[in-house]
């Protein structure tokens, strides 16, 4: 029979790798807690109109990349291509604005985009995202950037470049878009086909195009920073000085425009040379108009999303050490039927006390059990045979140091093992 394979652009996260996912997710949850950011979980599919309205009709995501289908009730639904739209919908639907501002949320979610699958670009990928509602102060922008920066630090990720820009408010952007349109219309024949169609819809996106011809044509294009209104300019200065005050390095890059329509004022990206063509690992910014656009009261807001696959690619390239998972703390080997039964009982008792204990479950020889314990990475082993059962005495061996400790098999094995393993833990050095 033909084997059915996983869909193009999707990945299985297998044992051995899933521990890495868990490790970074744990750091994310932990850092969020320290920053007073609560988790929000929204459905994987939503009314298609939600994304059309929030992400924007003219964006690549809505035009080309959405997984949209009709459900059995004839409704058009879409698998979430990003996390902000659902978060904003939920914020409005449940009146989360009634709690004191700023309201801070994070999510860890799969996202779906029908893209040309390649390294760092998948059809199902995962984002860690943060959304803050109800603050227009520049220090909120700087605080959000500092949060992302701190996360990378905590994960020991190096050599990231932070690029920031301001794309202004609808007022100053209108002026700018006009200038940009004029500029690119004069250079239309050098643009790729996509960018020619962007000329009318969304000329700012041309600045972001990676086609050599477009990048060449974009050199010397009008800069948004020269078109910012007084308020937007002051806001951007405020963000920069707040970043300076906490020693976060950045580069102002007027070509950072972001792909989604809802951004206003501050936009930023963390880019890495360890990613190849898909160099952006984290992107975000302000979206002061979105909540109102979605039917709420005018509410300043901002956020970012970080691609977990790309983050792990960087960590891999930088050979960052992950915390060693300990799938097995104590392997209780046994010789003979009676000992196997006793090992089973002991392992169950230890697991009740949260010790990752294992014993023979397939009827292996002692030799094969010891090899298996080694494969499991067991930190300690204990061998039970008739002799041990008779005397009620066993020896726990530290597999790393070879140190042996006698244990009384008939009395509080959990307590005795806890003492042994705590001692060993103190001597271990930890990674992130
Ligand atoms: P790109 O320029 O790479 O297409 P984007 O502007 O579409 O990115 P965002 O919508 O801002 O990306 O998403 C935030 C982050 O999510 C990206 O920086 C990236 O890390 C990750 N991401 C986006 N699309 C994909 C994808 N198809 N596969 C893997 N990760 C992705
Ligand atoms: Mg994209």
JSON list of N, CA and C and ligand atoms in Angstrom, two decimals, residues 113 115 120-122 125 127 258-260 278 280-283 305-307 310, ligand 1:
[
{"chain": "A", "resi": 113, "resn": "UNK", "atom": "N", "xyz": [0.01, 29.52, 5.72]},
{"chain": "A", "resi": 113, "resn": "UNK", "atom": "CA", "xyz": [0.10, 30.37, 4.53]},
{"chain": "A", "resi": 113, "resn": "UNK", "atom": "C", "xyz": [0.46, 29.48, 3.35]},
{"chain": "A", "resi": 115, "resn": "UNK", "atom": "N", "xyz": [2.37, 29.18, 0.69]},
{"chain": "A", "resi": 115, "resn": "UNK", "atom": "CA", "xyz": [3.54, 29.82, 0.11]},
{"chain": "A", "resi": 115, "resn": "UNK", "atom": "C", "xyz": [4.36, 28.78, -0.66]},
{"chain": "A", "resi": 120, "resn": "UNK", "atom": "N", "xyz": [13.03, 27.72, 5.75]},
{"chain": "A", "resi": 120, "resn": "UNK", "atom": "CA", "xyz": [12.56, 28.88, 6.53]},
{"chain": "A", "resi": 120, "resn": "UNK", "atom": "C", "xyz": [11.24, 29.43, 6.06]},
{"chain": "A", "resi": 121, "resn": "UNK", "atom": "N", "xyz": [10.62, 28.78, 5.07]},
{"chain": "A", "resi": 121, "resn": "UNK", "atom": "CA", "xyz": [9.30, 29.25, 4.59]},
{"chain": "A", "resi": 121, "resn": "UNK", "atom": "C", "xyz": [8.40, 28.03, 4.42]},
{"chain": "A", "resi": 122, "resn": "UNK", "atom": "N", "xyz": [7.47, 27.91, 5.34]},
{"chain": "A", "resi": 122, "resn": "UNK", "atom": "CA", "xyz": [6.63, 26.73, 5.40]},
{"chain": "A", "resi": 122, "resn": "UNK", "atom": "C", "xyz": [5.17, 27.11, 5.19]},
{"chain": "A", "resi": 125, "resn": "UNK", "atom": "N", "xyz": [3.54, 26.93, 9.96]},
{"chain": "A", "resi": 125, "resn": "UNK", "atom": "CA", "xyz": [4.68, 27.32, 10.79]},
{"chain": "A", "resi": 125, "resn": "UNK", "atom": "C", "xyz": [4.12, 27.82, 12.12]},
{"chain": "A", "resi": 127, "resn": "UNK", "atom": "N", "xyz": [4.25, 30.63, 15.43]},
{"chain": "A", "resi": 127, "resn": "UNK", "atom": "CA", "xyz": [4.65, 31.96, 15.90]},
{"chain": "A", "resi": 127, "resn": "UNK", "atom": "C", "xyz": [4.49, 32.08, 17.41]},
{"chain": "A", "resi": 258, "resn": "UNK", "atom": "N", "xyz": [7.17, 46.22, 6.44]},
{"chain": "A", "resi": 258, "resn": "UNK", "atom": "CA", "xyz": [6.29, 45.14, 6.89]},
{"chain": "A", "resi": 258, "resn": "UNK", "atom": "C", "xyz": [5.20, 44.82, 5.87]},
{"chain": "A", "resi": 259, "resn": "UNK", "atom": "N", "xyz": [4.78, 43.55, 5.88]},
{"chain": "A", "resi": 259, "resn": "UNK", "atom": "CA", "xyz": [3.87, 43.10, 4.84]},
{"chain": "A", "resi": 259, "resn": "UNK", "atom": "C", "xyz": [2.38, 43.28, 5.10]},
{"chain": "A", "resi": 260, "resn": "UNK", "atom": "N", "xyz": [2.01, 43.58, 6.32]},
{"chain": "A", "resi": 260, "resn": "UNK", "atom": "CA", "xyz": [0.59, 43.62, 6.64]},
{"chain": "A", "resi": 260, "resn": "UNK", "atom": "C", "xyz": [0.12, 45.07, 6.69]},
{"chain": "A", "resi": 278, "resn": "UNK", "atom": "N", "xyz": [15.58, 34.02, 3.93]},
{"chain": "A", "resi": 278, "resn": "UNK", "atom": "CA", "xyz": [14.48, 34.39, 4.85]},
{"chain": "A", "resi": 278, "resn": "UNK", "atom": "C", "xyz": [15.09, 34.93, 6.13]},
{"chain": "A", "resi": 280, "resn": "UNK", "atom": "N", "xyz": [14.43, 37.42, 8.26]},
{"chain": "A", "resi": 280, "resn": "UNK", "atom": "CA", "xyz": [13.72, 38.03, 9.38]},
{"chain": "A", "resi": 280, "resn": "UNK", "atom": "C", "xyz": [13.17, 36.96, 10.32]},
{"chain": "A", "resi": 281, "resn": "UNK", "atom": "N", "xyz": [13.57, 37.05, 11.57]},
{"chain": "A", "resi": 281, "resn": "UNK", "atom": "CA", "xyz": [13.07, 36.06, 12.53]},
{"chain": "A", "resi": 281, "resn": "UNK", "atom": "C", "xyz": [11.90, 36.61, 13.33]},
{"chain": "A", "resi": 282, "resn": "UNK", "atom": "N", "xyz": [11.86, 37.94, 13.46]},
{"chain": "A", "resi": 282, "resn": "UNK", "atom": "CA", "xyz": [10.82, 38.55, 14.29]},
{"chain": "A", "resi": 282, "resn": "UNK", "atom": "C", "xyz": [10.45, 39.90, 13.69]},
{"chain": "A", "resi": 283, "resn": "UNK", "atom": "N", "xyz": [9.16, 40.15, 13.57]},
{"chain": "A", "resi": 283, "resn": "UNK", "atom": "CA", "xyz": [8.72, 41.42, 13.01]},
{"chain": "A", "resi": 283, "resn": "UNK", "atom": "C", "xyz": [7.52, 41.95, 13.77]},
{"chain": "A", "resi": 305, "resn": "UNK", "atom": "N", "xyz": [5.54, 39.34, 16.10]},
{"chain": "A", "resi": 305, "resn": "UNK", "atom": "CA", "xyz": [5.45, 37.89, 15.97]},
{"chain": "A", "resi": 305, "resn": "UNK", "atom": "C", "xyz": [6.84, 37.35, 15.61]},
{"chain": "A", "resi": 306, "resn": "UNK", "atom": "N", "xyz": [7.17, 36.26, 16.24]},
{"chain": "A", "resi": 306, "resn": "UNK", "atom": "CA", "xyz": [8.48, 35.65, 16.07]},
{"chain": "A", "resi": 306, "resn": "UNK", "atom": "C", "xyz": [8.28, 34.24, 15.53]},
{"chain": "A", "resi": 307, "resn": "UNK", "atom": "N", "xyz": [8.94, 33.93, 14.45]},
{"chain": "A", "resi": 307, "resn": "UNK", "atom": "CA", "xyz": [8.80, 32.61, 13.84]},
{"chain": "A", "resi": 307, "resn": "UNK", "atom": "C", "xyz": [9.65, 31.59, 14.57]},
{"chain": "A", "resi": 310, "resn": "UNK", "atom": "N", "xyz": [12.21, 29.54, 12.38]},
{"chain": "A", "resi": 310, "resn": "UNK", "atom": "CA", "xyz": [13.40, 30.34, 12.03]},
{"chain": "A", "resi": 310, "resn": "UNK", "atom": "C", "xyz": [14.30, 30.54, 13.25]},
{"chain": "B", "resi": 1, "resn": "LIG", "atom": "P1", "xyz": [8.62, 37.19, 5.17]},
{"chain": "B", "resi": 1, "resn": "LIG", "atom": "O1", "xyz": [9.15, 38.51, 4.79]},
{"chain": "B", "resi": 1, "resn": "LIG", "atom": "O2", "xyz": [9.69, 36.24, 5.55]},
{"chain": "B", "resi": 1, "resn": "LIG", "atom": "O3", "xyz": [7.61, 36.62, 4.22]},
{"chain": "B", "resi": 1, "resn": "LIG", "atom": "P2", "xyz": [6.46, 38.16, 6.74]},
{"chain": "B", "resi": 1, "resn": "LIG", "atom": "O4", "xyz": [6.62, 39.61, 6.67]},
{"chain": "B", "resi": 1, "resn": "LIG", "atom": "O5", "xyz": [5.45, 37.50, 5.85]},
{"chain": "B", "resi": 1, "resn": "LIG", "atom": "O6", "xyz": [7.85, 37.43, 6.56]},
{"chain": "B", "resi": 1, "resn": "LIG", "atom": "P3", "xyz": [5.23, 38.20, 9.33]},
{"chain": "B", "resi": 1, "resn": "LIG", "atom": "O7", "xyz": [3.87, 38.07, 8.80]},
{"chain": "B", "resi": 1, "resn": "LIG", "atom": "O8", "xyz": [5.65, 39.48, 9.92]},
{"chain": "B", "resi": 1, "resn": "LIG", "atom": "O9", "xyz": [6.28, 37.71, 8.24]},
{"chain": "B", "resi": 1, "resn": "LIG", "atom": "O10", "xyz": [5.48, 37.03, 10.37]},
{"chain": "B", "resi": 1, "resn": "LIG", "atom": "C1", "xyz": [6.39, 37.16, 11.48]},
{"chain": "B", "resi": 1, "resn": "LIG", "atom": "C2", "xyz": [7.39, 36.06, 11.48]},
{"chain": "B", "resi": 1, "resn": "LIG", "atom": "O11", "xyz": [6.79, 34.81, 11.25]},
{"chain": "B", "resi": 1, "resn": "LIG", "atom": "C3", "xyz": [8.44, 36.15, 10.40]},
{"chain": "B", "resi": 1, "resn": "LIG", "atom": "O12", "xyz": [9.46, 37.02, 10.77]},
{"chain": "B", "resi": 1, "resn": "LIG", "atom": "C4", "xyz": [8.94, 34.73, 10.32]},
{"chain": "B", "resi": 1, "resn": "LIG", "atom": "O13", "xyz": [9.86, 34.45, 11.35]},
{"chain": "B", "resi": 1, "resn": "LIG", "atom": "C5", "xyz": [7.69, 33.95, 10.55]},
{"chain": "B", "resi": 1, "resn": "LIG", "atom": "N1", "xyz": [7.12, 33.52, 9.27]},
{"chain": "B", "resi": 1, "resn": "LIG", "atom": "C6", "xyz": [6.29, 34.19, 8.44]},
{"chain": "B", "resi": 1, "resn": "LIG", "atom": "N2", "xyz": [5.94, 33.46, 7.39]},
{"chain": "B", "resi": 1, "resn": "LIG", "atom": "C7", "xyz": [6.55, 32.26, 7.55]},
{"chain": "B", "resi": 1, "resn": "LIG", "atom": "C8", "xyz": [6.57, 31.05, 6.79]},
{"chain": "B", "resi": 1, "resn": "LIG", "atom": "N3", "xyz": [5.88, 30.91, 5.67]},
{"chain": "B", "resi": 1, "resn": "LIG", "atom": "N4", "xyz": [7.31, 30.03, 7.26]},
{"chain": "B", "resi": 1, "resn": "LIG", "atom": "C9", "xyz": [8.01, 30.13, 8.40]},
{"chain": "B", "resi": 1, "resn": "LIG", "atom": "N5", "xyz": [8.02, 31.23, 9.17]},
{"chain": "B", "resi": 1, "resn": "LIG", "atom": "C10", "xyz": [7.31, 32.29, 8.75]}
]
